[in-house]
mmCIF file of C-alpha atoms in Angstrom:
data_model
loop_
_atom_site.group_PDB
_atom_site.id
_atom_site.type_symbol
_atom_site.label_atom_id
_atom_site.label_comp_id
_atom_site.label_asym_id
_atom_site.label_seq_id
_atom_site.Cartn_x
_atom_site.Cartn_y
_atom_site.Cartn_z
ATOM 1 C CA UNK A 1 0.248 -0.069 -0.106
ATOM 2 C CA UNK A 2 1.171 3.452 -1.080
ATOM 3 C CA UNK A 3 0.386 6.721 -0.240
ATOM 4 C CA UNK A 4 -2.273 7.958 -2.750
ATOM 5 C CA UNK A 5 -1.192 11.781 -2.882
ATOM 6 C CA UNK A 6 1.805 13.560 -3.341
ATOM 7 C CA UNK A 7 2.953 15.023 0.249
ATOM 8 C CA UNK A 8 1.447 18.536 0.818
ATOM 9 C CA UNK A 9 1.927 20.765 4.021
ATOM 10 C CA UNK A 10 -1.536 21.995 4.259
ATOM 11 C CA UNK A 11 -0.613 25.312 6.079
ATOM 12 C CA UNK A 12 -3.498 26.738 4.433
ATOM 13 C CA UNK A 13 -7.100 25.478 4.112
ATOM 14 C CA UNK A 14 -7.593 22.728 1.612
ATOM 15 C CA UNK A 15 -11.159 23.522 1.087
ATOM 16 C CA UNK A 16 -13.535 26.605 1.226
ATOM 17 C CA UNK A 17 -11.582 29.985 2.142
ATOM 18 C CA UNK A 18 -12.922 31.791 5.117
ATOM 19 C CA UNK A 19 -15.542 34.283 4.181
ATOM 20 C CA UNK A 20 -14.927 38.103 4.821
ATOM 21 C CA UNK A 21 -16.784 37.749 8.267
ATOM 22 C CA UNK A 22 -14.853 35.056 9.750
ATOM 23 C CA UNK A 23 -17.248 34.858 12.652
ATOM 24 C CA UNK A 24 -20.483 35.015 10.783
ATOM 25 C CA UNK A 25 -23.152 32.419 10.515
ATOM 26 C CA UNK A 26 -24.076 33.613 7.421
ATOM 27 C CA UNK A 27 -24.795 31.229 4.433
ATOM 28 C CA UNK A 28 -22.649 31.535 1.259
ATOM 29 C CA UNK A 29 -19.134 31.591 2.483
ATOM 30 C CA UNK A 30 -18.489 27.931 2.294
ATOM 31 C CA UNK A 31 -17.178 27.211 5.881
ATOM 32 C CA UNK A 32 -17.848 23.609 6.921
ATOM 33 C CA UNK A 33 -18.991 25.030 10.416
ATOM 34 C CA UNK A 34 -21.788 26.924 9.002
ATOM 35 C CA UNK A 35 -23.326 23.708 7.857
ATOM 36 C CA UNK A 36 -23.412 22.673 11.387
ATOM 37 C CA UNK A 37 -26.896 22.771 13.241
ATOM 38 C CA UNK A 38 -27.225 25.233 16.081
ATOM 39 C CA UNK A 39 -28.006 22.283 18.331
ATOM 40 C CA UNK A 40 -24.383 20.872 17.609
ATOM 41 C CA UNK A 41 -22.706 23.953 18.470
ATOM 42 C CA UNK A 42 -24.661 24.392 21.649
ATOM 43 C CA UNK A 43 -23.718 20.830 22.532
ATOM 44 C CA UNK A 44 -20.078 21.744 21.932
ATOM 45 C CA UNK A 45 -20.347 24.613 24.322
ATOM 46 C CA UNK A 46 -21.984 22.368 26.957
ATOM 47 C CA UNK A 47 -19.240 19.877 26.596
ATOM 48 C CA UNK A 48 -16.429 22.580 26.997
ATOM 49 C CA UNK A 49 -18.087 23.989 30.104
ATOM 50 C CA UNK A 50 -18.397 20.553 31.361
ATOM 51 C CA UNK A 51 -14.680 19.601 30.938
ATOM 52 C CA UNK A 52 -13.732 23.065 32.486
ATOM 53 C CA UNK A 53 -16.012 22.511 35.547
ATOM 54 C CA UNK A 54 -14.964 19.029 35.990
ATOM 55 C CA UNK A 55 -11.030 19.875 35.892
ATOM 56 C CA UNK A 56 -11.839 22.669 38.500
ATOM 57 C CA UNK A 57 -13.539 20.481 40.675
ATOM 58 C CA UNK A 58 -10.781 17.867 40.113
ATOM 59 C CA UNK A 59 -8.026 20.492 41.236
ATOM 60 C CA UNK A 60 -10.143 20.969 44.594
ATOM 61 C CA UNK A 61 -10.690 16.894 44.957
ATOM 62 C CA UNK A 62 -6.801 16.495 44.604
ATOM 63 C CA UNK A 63 -6.254 19.213 47.135
ATOM 64 C CA UNK A 64 -8.693 17.454 49.346
ATOM 65 C CA UNK A 65 -6.405 14.336 48.688
ATOM 66 C CA UNK A 66 -9.768 12.362 47.412
ATOM 67 C CA UNK A 67 -7.628 11.965 44.179
ATOM 68 C CA UNK A 68 -4.314 10.383 44.701
ATOM 69 C CA UNK A 69 -1.338 9.858 42.466
ATOM 70 C CA UNK A 70 -0.592 12.141 39.173
ATOM 71 C CA UNK A 71 -3.290 14.591 37.910
ATOM 72 C CA UNK A 72 -3.035 16.597 34.530
ATOM 73 C CA UNK A 73 -5.525 18.816 34.144
ATOM 74 C CA UNK A 74 -7.189 20.018 30.547
ATOM 75 C CA UNK A 75 -8.159 23.578 31.242
ATOM 76 C CA UNK A 76 -7.475 25.790 28.350
ATOM 77 C CA UNK A 77 -7.351 23.000 25.834
ATOM 78 C CA UNK A 78 -11.014 22.412 25.679
ATOM 79 C CA UNK A 79 -11.471 23.214 22.088
ATOM 80 C CA UNK A 80 -8.934 20.857 20.974
ATOM 81 C CA UNK A 81 -10.611 17.766 22.250
ATOM 82 C CA UNK A 82 -14.350 18.912 21.432
ATOM 83 C CA UNK A 83 -13.305 20.452 18.077
ATOM 84 C CA UNK A 84 -11.440 17.395 16.695
ATOM 85 C CA UNK A 85 -13.397 14.712 18.109
ATOM 86 C CA UNK A 86 -16.655 16.674 16.773
ATOM 87 C CA UNK A 87 -15.042 16.006 13.130
ATOM 88 C CA UNK A 88 -14.922 12.385 13.233
ATOM 89 C CA UNK A 89 -17.511 9.814 13.473
ATOM 90 C CA UNK A 90 -18.566 8.255 16.920
ATOM 91 C CA UNK A 91 -17.127 4.858 15.889
ATOM 92 C CA UNK A 92 -13.696 6.414 14.788
ATOM 93 C CA UNK A 93 -11.115 5.047 17.428
ATOM 94 C CA UNK A 94 -9.441 7.595 19.690
ATOM 95 C CA UNK A 95 -6.130 7.430 21.692
ATOM 96 C CA UNK A 96 -4.409 9.947 23.929
ATOM 97 C CA UNK A 97 -1.942 10.312 26.781
ATOM 98 C CA UNK A 98 -2.318 11.106 30.391
ATOM 99 C CA UNK A 99 -4.007 14.326 29.927
ATOM 100 C CA UNK A 100 -6.983 12.616 29.020
ATOM 101 C CA UNK A 101 -10.122 13.811 30.969
ATOM 102 C CA UNK A 102 -11.143 16.233 28.254
ATOM 103 C CA UNK A 103 -11.016 13.672 25.479
ATOM 104 C CA UNK A 104 -12.909 11.193 27.849
ATOM 105 C CA UNK A 105 -15.749 13.734 28.242
ATOM 106 C CA UNK A 106 -15.760 14.782 24.935
ATOM 107 C CA UNK A 107 -16.025 11.184 23.663
ATOM 108 C CA UNK A 108 -19.249 10.679 25.747
ATOM 109 C CA UNK A 109 -17.818 9.147 28.944
ATOM 110 C CA UNK A 110 -20.325 10.116 31.913
ATOM 111 C CA UNK A 111 -18.961 12.471 34.298
ATOM 112 C CA UNK A 112 -19.900 9.963 37.144
ATOM 113 C CA UNK A 113 -17.649 7.110 35.459
ATOM 114 C CA UNK A 114 -15.098 9.586 34.816
ATOM 115 C CA UNK A 115 -14.886 11.055 38.508
ATOM 116 C CA UNK A 116 -15.083 7.743 40.052
ATOM 117 C CA UNK A 117 -12.086 6.636 38.129
ATOM 118 C CA UNK A 118 -10.350 9.838 39.429
ATOM 119 C CA UNK A 119 -11.206 8.891 43.041
ATOM 120 C CA UNK A 120 -9.927 5.055 42.471
ATOM 121 C CA UNK A 121 -13.401 3.497 42.842
ATOM 122 C CA UNK A 122 -14.912 0.427 41.518
ATOM 123 C CA UNK A 123 -17.587 2.350 39.677
ATOM 124 C CA UNK A 124 -14.964 4.113 37.502
ATOM 125 C CA UNK A 125 -14.453 3.401 33.829
ATOM 126 C CA UNK A 126 -11.337 1.187 34.671
ATOM 127 C CA UNK A 127 -12.626 -0.144 37.728
ATOM 128 C CA UNK A 128 -10.460 2.389 39.737
ATOM 129 C CA UNK A 129 -7.389 0.642 38.725
ATOM 130 C CA UNK A 130 -6.238 3.238 36.113
ATOM 131 C CA UNK A 131 -6.999 6.488 37.894
ATOM 132 C CA UNK A 132 -6.418 9.938 36.200
ATOM 133 C CA UNK A 133 -3.999 8.936 33.431
ATOM 134 C CA UNK A 134 -5.952 5.890 32.203
ATOM 135 C CA UNK A 135 -9.394 6.788 30.864
ATOM 136 C CA UNK A 136 -11.039 4.031 29.131
ATOM 137 C CA UNK A 137 -13.977 3.620 27.355
ATOM 138 C CA UNK A 138 -14.450 1.079 24.598
ATOM 139 C CA UNK A 139 -18.058 1.381 24.122
ATOM 140 C CA UNK A 140 -17.236 5.029 22.967
ATOM 141 C CA UNK A 141 -14.151 3.996 20.896
ATOM 142 C CA UNK A 142 -11.784 5.581 23.541
ATOM 143 C CA UNK A 143 -8.566 3.531 23.960
ATOM 144 C CA UNK A 144 -6.951 5.250 26.755
ATOM 145 C CA UNK A 145 -5.437 7.234 28.513
ATOM 146 C CA UNK A 146 -1.455 6.042 28.747
ATOM 147 C CA UNK A 147 0.713 7.087 31.179
ATOM 148 C CA UNK A 148 4.003 6.853 29.180
ATOM 149 C CA UNK A 149 4.880 9.679 27.092
ATOM 150 C CA UNK A 150 4.737 8.525 23.577
ATOM 151 C CA UNK A 151 3.522 5.240 24.466
ATOM 152 C CA UNK A 152 0.031 5.840 22.568
ATOM 153 C CA UNK A 153 1.741 6.769 19.406
ATOM 154 C CA UNK A 154 2.380 3.187 18.128
ATOM 155 C CA UNK A 155 -0.782 2.115 19.614
ATOM 156 C CA UNK A 156 -2.580 4.660 17.555
ATOM 157 C CA UNK A 157 -0.937 3.115 14.312
ATOM 158 C CA UNK A 158 -2.256 -0.207 15.442
ATOM 159 C CA UNK A 159 -5.753 1.061 15.875
ATOM 160 C CA UNK A 160 -5.391 2.351 12.326
ATOM 161 C CA UNK A 161 -4.103 -1.002 10.994
ATOM 162 C CA UNK A 162 -6.931 -2.774 12.470
ATOM 163 C CA UNK A 163 -9.637 -0.751 10.953
ATOM 164 C CA UNK A 164 -7.804 -1.039 7.566
ATOM 165 C CA UNK A 165 -7.557 -4.881 8.004
ATOM 166 C CA UNK A 166 -11.068 -5.390 8.991
ATOM 167 C CA UNK A 167 -12.254 -3.525 5.877
ATOM 168 C CA UNK A 168 -9.543 -4.695 3.275
ATOM 169 C CA UNK A 169 -8.806 -8.015 4.449
ATOM 170 C CA UNK A 170 -11.398 -9.427 6.622
ATOM 171 C CA UNK A 171 -14.015 -7.639 4.873
ATOM 172 C CA UNK A 172 -16.064 -7.500 7.791
ATOM 173 C CA UNK A 173 -16.979 -3.834 7.061
ATOM 174 C CA UNK A 174 -16.890 -1.587 3.969
ATOM 175 C CA UNK A 175 -16.898 1.546 6.397
ATOM 176 C CA UNK A 176 -13.744 3.488 6.106
ATOM 177 C CA UNK A 177 -12.831 4.831 9.486
ATOM 178 C CA UNK A 178 -9.789 7.294 10.777
ATOM 179 C CA UNK A 179 -8.029 6.862 14.014
ATOM 180 C CA UNK A 180 -7.133 9.980 16.011
ATOM 181 C CA UNK A 181 -3.933 9.713 18.269
ATOM 182 C CA UNK A 182 -3.233 12.707 20.437
ATOM 183 C CA UNK A 183 0.247 13.515 22.026
ATOM 184 C CA UNK A 184 1.965 16.519 23.650
ATOM 185 C CA UNK A 185 5.057 18.368 22.367
ATOM 186 C CA UNK A 186 7.373 16.230 24.780
ATOM 187 C CA UNK A 187 6.248 13.128 22.678
ATOM 188 C CA UNK A 188 7.748 14.600 19.665
ATOM 189 C CA UNK A 189 10.979 13.590 20.881
ATOM 190 C CA UNK A 190 10.293 9.842 21.668
ATOM 191 C CA UNK A 191 11.599 7.081 19.599
ATOM 192 C CA UNK A 192 8.315 5.410 19.784
ATOM 193 C CA UNK A 193 6.565 8.504 17.856
ATOM 194 C CA UNK A 194 8.910 8.099 14.739
ATOM 195 C CA UNK A 195 8.706 4.490 14.546
ATOM 196 C CA UNK A 196 5.013 4.569 14.563
ATOM 197 C CA UNK A 197 4.916 7.387 11.840
ATOM 198 C CA UNK A 198 7.576 5.268 9.785
ATOM 199 C CA UNK A 199 5.012 2.341 9.780
ATOM 200 C CA UNK A 200 1.991 4.925 9.159
ATOM 201 C CA UNK A 201 3.563 6.366 6.391
ATOM 202 C CA UNK A 202 4.980 3.132 4.843
ATOM 203 C CA UNK A 203 1.585 1.159 5.093
ATOM 204 C CA UNK A 204 -0.608 4.271 4.483
ATOM 205 C CA UNK A 205 -2.508 3.628 7.818
ATOM 206 C CA UNK A 206 -5.426 6.245 8.255
ATOM 207 C CA UNK A 207 -4.540 7.594 11.595
ATOM 208 C CA UNK A 208 -4.095 11.407 12.628
ATOM 209 C CA UNK A 209 -1.411 12.304 14.996
ATOM 210 C CA UNK A 210 -2.810 15.248 16.647
ATOM 211 C CA UNK A 211 0.010 17.372 18.519
ATOM 212 C CA UNK A 212 -1.547 19.165 21.275
ATOM 213 C CA UNK A 213 1.185 22.053 21.013
ATOM 214 C CA UNK A 214 0.600 23.758 24.448
ATOM 215 C CA UNK A 215 4.092 25.121 24.064
ATOM 216 C CA UNK A 216 5.576 23.334 27.290
ATOM 217 C CA UNK A 217 6.644 19.646 27.471
ATOM 218 C CA UNK A 218 6.308 19.747 31.585
ATOM 219 C CA UNK A 219 8.574 22.903 32.598
ATOM 220 C CA UNK A 220 10.633 22.904 29.238
ATOM 221 C CA UNK A 221 9.630 25.101 26.363
ATOM 222 C CA UNK A 222 9.299 23.698 23.193
ATOM 223 C CA UNK A 223 12.158 25.768 21.672
ATOM 224 C CA UNK A 224 14.631 24.572 24.333
ATOM 225 C CA UNK A 225 13.576 20.990 23.808
ATOM 226 C CA UNK A 226 12.694 20.315 20.519
ATOM 227 C CA UNK A 227 14.633 20.835 17.008
ATOM 228 C CA UNK A 228 12.757 22.514 14.265
ATOM 229 C CA UNK A 229 10.222 23.619 16.917
ATOM 230 C CA UNK A 230 9.322 26.611 14.197
ATOM 231 C CA UNK A 231 8.559 23.869 11.790
ATOM 232 C CA UNK A 232 7.071 20.801 13.397
ATOM 233 C CA UNK A 233 5.644 19.586 10.369
ATOM 234 C CA UNK A 234 8.813 18.368 9.256
ATOM 235 C CA UNK A 235 8.934 15.800 12.004
ATOM 236 C CA UNK A 236 6.296 14.209 9.860
ATOM 237 C CA UNK A 237 7.480 15.119 6.215
ATOM 238 C CA UNK A 238 10.505 12.717 6.465
ATOM 239 C CA UNK A 239 7.931 9.823 6.623
ATOM 240 C CA UNK A 240 5.941 10.957 3.731
ATOM 241 C CA UNK A 241 3.098 12.088 5.896
ATOM 242 C CA UNK A 242 0.958 15.062 5.376
ATOM 243 C CA UNK A 243 0.814 17.687 7.733
ATOM 244 C CA UNK A 244 -1.478 20.447 9.039
ATOM 245 C CA UNK A 245 -0.763 23.581 10.896
ATOM 246 C CA UNK A 246 -3.325 25.194 12.969
ATOM 247 C CA UNK A 247 -1.986 28.290 14.625
ATOM 248 C CA UNK A 248 -3.196 29.322 18.192
ATOM 249 C CA UNK A 249 -5.630 32.094 17.054
ATOM 250 C CA UNK A 250 -7.631 29.533 15.132
ATOM 251 C CA UNK A 251 -7.069 26.624 17.442
ATOM 252 C CA UNK A 252 -8.577 28.636 20.247
ATOM 253 C CA UNK A 253 -11.814 29.298 18.369
ATOM 254 C CA UNK A 254 -13.504 25.939 17.860
ATOM 255 C CA UNK A 255 -15.291 26.808 14.589
ATOM 256 C CA UNK A 256 -12.205 27.863 12.793
ATOM 257 C CA UNK A 257 -10.323 24.914 14.187
ATOM 258 C CA UNK A 258 -13.155 22.735 12.881
ATOM 259 C CA UNK A 259 -13.009 24.484 9.502
ATOM 260 C CA UNK A 260 -9.346 23.486 9.293
ATOM 261 C CA UNK A 261 -9.263 19.972 10.941
ATOM 262 C CA UNK A 262 -12.725 18.599 9.327
ATOM 263 C CA UNK A 263 -11.511 18.652 5.710
ATOM 264 C CA UNK A 264 -8.107 17.289 6.587
ATOM 265 C CA UNK A 265 -9.779 14.408 8.431
ATOM 266 C CA UNK A 266 -12.077 13.818 6.001
ATOM 267 C CA UNK A 267 -9.328 13.477 3.180
ATOM 268 C CA UNK A 268 -7.421 11.175 5.568
ATOM 269 C CA UNK A 269 -10.562 8.956 5.929
ATOM 270 C CA UNK A 270 -11.393 8.852 2.112
ATOM 271 C CA UNK A 271 -7.930 8.128 0.849
ATOM 272 C CA UNK A 272 -6.970 5.849 3.938
ATOM 273 C CA UNK A 273 -3.671 7.790 4.662
ATOM 274 C CA UNK A 274 -1.787 9.174 7.671
ATOM 275 C CA UNK A 275 -1.890 12.736 8.686
ATOM 276 C CA UNK A 276 0.011 14.976 11.300
ATOM 277 C CA UNK A 277 -1.656 18.310 12.922
ATOM 278 C CA UNK A 278 0.275 20.707 14.738
ATOM 279 C CA UNK A 279 -2.238 22.163 16.730
ATOM 280 C CA UNK A 280 -1.330 25.098 18.878
ATOM 281 C CA UNK A 281 -3.118 25.392 22.126
ATOM 282 C CA UNK A 282 -2.323 26.641 25.821
ATOM 283 C CA UNK A 283 -2.650 24.881 29.208
ATOM 284 C CA UNK A 284 -3.846 27.326 31.963
ATOM 285 C CA UNK A 285 -2.733 25.274 34.825
ATOM 286 C CA UNK A 286 0.893 23.695 35.506
ATOM 287 C CA UNK A 287 1.896 20.243 33.771
ATOM 288 C CA UNK A 288 0.466 18.610 36.839
ATOM 289 C CA UNK A 289 -0.881 19.603 40.415
ATOM 290 C CA UNK A 290 2.713 19.669 41.685
ATOM 291 C CA UNK A 291 3.929 22.201 39.080
ATOM 292 C CA UNK A 292 4.785 25.703 40.456
ATOM 293 C CA UNK A 293 5.123 27.040 37.000
ATOM 294 C CA UNK A 294 8.189 28.940 37.363
ATOM 295 C CA UNK A 295 9.089 28.732 33.854
ATOM 296 C CA UNK A 296 6.578 31.195 32.638
ATOM 297 C CA UNK A 297 5.080 34.532 33.711
ATOM 298 C CA UNK A 298 1.377 35.342 34.942
ATOM 299 C CA UNK A 299 1.211 37.838 32.439
ATOM 300 C CA UNK A 300 1.729 35.070 29.772
ATOM 301 C CA UNK A 301 -0.801 33.050 30.925
ATOM 302 C CA UNK A 302 -3.330 36.026 31.398
ATOM 303 C CA UNK A 303 -2.790 37.123 27.839
ATOM 304 C CA UNK A 304 -4.035 33.968 26.570
ATOM 305 C CA UNK A 305 -6.932 33.410 28.898
ATOM 306 C CA UNK A 306 -8.014 36.884 27.470
ATOM 307 C CA UNK A 307 -9.006 35.144 24.441
ATOM 308 C CA UNK A 308 -10.677 31.741 26.030
ATOM 309 C CA UNK A 309 -12.191 29.422 23.954
ATOM 310 C CA UNK A 310 -15.212 28.921 25.846
ATOM 311 C CA UNK A 311 -15.871 32.514 25.822
ATOM 312 C CA UNK A 312 -15.274 32.812 21.953
ATOM 313 C CA UNK A 313 -17.771 30.211 21.351
ATOM 314 C CA UNK A 314 -20.428 31.507 23.850
ATOM 315 C CA UNK A 315 -20.229 35.018 22.113
ATOM 316 C CA UNK A 316 -20.640 33.637 18.844
ATOM 317 C CA UNK A 317 -23.816 31.706 19.844
ATOM 318 C CA UNK A 318 -25.144 34.617 21.777
ATOM 319 C CA UNK A 319 -24.433 37.430 19.348
ATOM 320 C CA UNK A 320 -27.180 38.640 16.848
ATOM 321 C CA UNK A 321 -26.875 37.876 13.028
ATOM 322 C CA UNK A 322 -26.080 41.575 12.563
ATOM 323 C CA UNK A 323 -23.026 41.141 14.991
ATOM 324 C CA UNK A 324 -21.882 38.097 12.961
ATOM 325 C CA UNK A 325 -23.368 35.714 15.404
ATOM 326 C CA UNK A 326 -25.683 32.518 15.320
ATOM 327 C CA UNK A 327 -28.283 34.145 17.843
ATOM 328 C CA UNK A 328 -29.249 30.540 18.947
ATOM 329 C CA UNK A 329 -28.595 31.133 22.510
ATOM 330 C CA UNK A 330 -30.024 33.534 25.207
ATOM 331 C CA UNK A 331 -28.126 34.701 28.222
ATOM 332 C CA UNK A 332 -30.577 32.805 30.425
ATOM 333 C CA UNK A 333 -30.181 29.594 28.445
ATOM 334 C CA UNK A 334 -26.386 30.016 29.087
ATOM 335 C CA UNK A 335 -26.890 30.489 32.520
ATOM 336 C CA UNK A 336 -29.168 27.612 32.825
ATOM 337 C CA UNK A 337 -26.307 25.409 31.073
ATOM 338 C CA UNK A 338 -23.681 26.422 33.484
ATOM 339 C CA UNK A 339 -26.057 25.629 36.350
ATOM 340 C CA UNK A 340 -26.862 22.211 35.029
ATOM 341 C CA UNK A 341 -23.427 21.449 34.238
ATOM 342 C CA UNK A 342 -22.292 22.240 37.872
ATOM 343 C CA UNK A 343 -25.012 20.056 39.194
ATOM 344 C CA UNK A 344 -23.811 17.091 37.112
ATOM 345 C CA UNK A 345 -20.305 17.583 38.218
ATOM 346 C CA UNK A 346 -21.393 17.809 41.812
ATOM 347 C CA UNK A 347 -23.326 14.803 41.123
ATOM 348 C CA UNK A 348 -20.373 12.990 39.978
ATOM 349 C CA UNK A 349 -18.441 14.024 42.916
ATOM 350 C CA UNK A 350 -21.141 12.768 45.364
ATOM 351 C CA UNK A 351 -21.309 9.661 43.369
ATOM 352 C CA UNK A 352 -17.634 8.857 43.647
ATOM 353 C CA UNK A 353 -17.279 9.817 47.242
ATOM 354 C CA UNK A 354 -19.987 7.236 48.045
ATOM 355 C CA UNK A 355 -18.839 4.373 45.510
ATOM 356 C CA UNK A 356 -17.011 1.385 46.813
ATOM 357 C CA UNK A 357 -13.183 0.970 46.410
ATOM 358 C CA UNK A 358 -12.261 -2.171 44.446
ATOM 359 C CA UNK A 359 -11.774 -5.372 46.218
ATOM 360 C CA UNK A 360 -8.565 -7.322 46.450
ATOM 361 C CA UNK A 361 -9.806 -9.908 44.111
ATOM 362 C CA UNK A 362 -9.494 -6.860 41.327
ATOM 363 C CA UNK A 363 -5.822 -7.132 41.693
ATOM 364 C CA UNK A 364 -5.371 -10.249 39.248
ATOM 365 C CA UNK A 365 -8.427 -9.431 36.862
ATOM 366 C CA UNK A 366 -8.048 -7.645 33.508
ATOM 367 C CA UNK A 367 -4.475 -8.206 33.304
ATOM 368 C CA UNK A 368 -4.427 -10.486 30.447
ATOM 369 C CA UNK A 369 -7.064 -10.708 27.729
ATOM 370 C CA UNK A 370 -6.062 -14.110 26.620
ATOM 371 C CA UNK A 371 -3.938 -16.578 28.502
ATOM 372 C CA UNK A 372 -1.254 -17.856 25.930
ATOM 373 C CA UNK A 373 -0.590 -21.429 25.992
ATOM 374 C CA UNK A 374 2.730 -22.599 27.552
ATOM 375 C CA UNK A 375 5.464 -22.518 25.014
ATOM 376 C CA UNK A 376 8.180 -23.682 27.319
ATOM 377 C CA UNK A 377 10.166 -26.736 25.875
ATOM 378 C CA UNK A 378 11.062 -27.653 29.766
ATOM 379 C CA UNK A 379 8.744 -29.362 32.217
ATOM 380 C CA UNK A 380 9.449 -26.897 34.881
ATOM 381 C CA UNK A 381 7.767 -24.037 33.308
ATOM 382 C CA UNK A 382 4.386 -22.816 34.534
ATOM 383 C CA UNK A 383 1.987 -26.167 34.471
ATOM 384 C CA UNK A 384 4.928 -28.297 33.003
ATOM 385 C CA UNK A 385 2.922 -28.767 29.779
ATOM 386 C CA UNK A 386 5.276 -29.365 26.831
ATOM 387 C CA UNK A 387 5.362 -26.942 24.089
ATOM 388 C CA UNK A 388 3.177 -28.322 21.307
ATOM 389 C CA UNK A 389 4.965 -26.769 18.501
ATOM 390 C CA UNK A 390 8.354 -28.727 19.631
#
């Protein structure tokens, strides 16, 4: 299998150009987001508000010692998960790394299951055995939540290989799917990422590596830790993988993000080829709960917060058509939405508080999916069964 198209660095939109009114909902400009129903955009706003509220309460719960271990919050990056997941189909596989609560909620996981996992309770999505970094939800095609930097990137290639194998070899489906594999900028320097890209390029696997470029890998700015930081698309160009750069001003505006990402994802799906997206975002909180953030100034953080992605979408839905908005949400409805979301998260905390911890018998469950037969040639290994292949 070979890549079907000549490599292109899509730093500009591949499909319809923005209108003269970049925030307008006026028909005729050809922006993909204009075709979206009002209900979809209101749903996206609720998802982003839910992620923000969930993360704020996670921080509080962590400080109250209700959450143990590591905890990496997604505050500030909400548009990334909601906009990119909103661009693909519900049965397209998604995999990510340890900053995963936002993806889980955007994918459809209930706040109760997510919070119970944070609290280490048996009612959590991974029976409380995974915690903050291991959100897993197979019914919603979310395959983690992985705690090792870059470990999810070859798994993302594997998920894409599986979709292609099912369609082209097993012929159990004729549906083309595309996998989303999220990574942080620190993962760019991991060998696993480059090995995964090599196979993705070689076999033309339908996987999109979405780099959530929040400028810092833990406490190191990307300019200090990664070569070619000014042109990260070059990281994939060597593997014949097409790239798309979404700069910060577009990435923080979910409608503009969708307008750029959706056509790219559609093309990867249709041509069954890989892609790499350098999506510039920003996290408002530290790398983890223990991060004092001495590597950046308060002024820098405040400057980014002044153009918050939730505020941008809310304003667009509230503004009149004359102001370039959708006029599909009232102030009263927005306030009601915020109250409803707070109630959902409070309910999740109460649910997680009261839920049972996993029993000791859970220590040995879910460790192996299929027990492999003993292949040892000796009788002293395992149950003493001789390798049937020898």
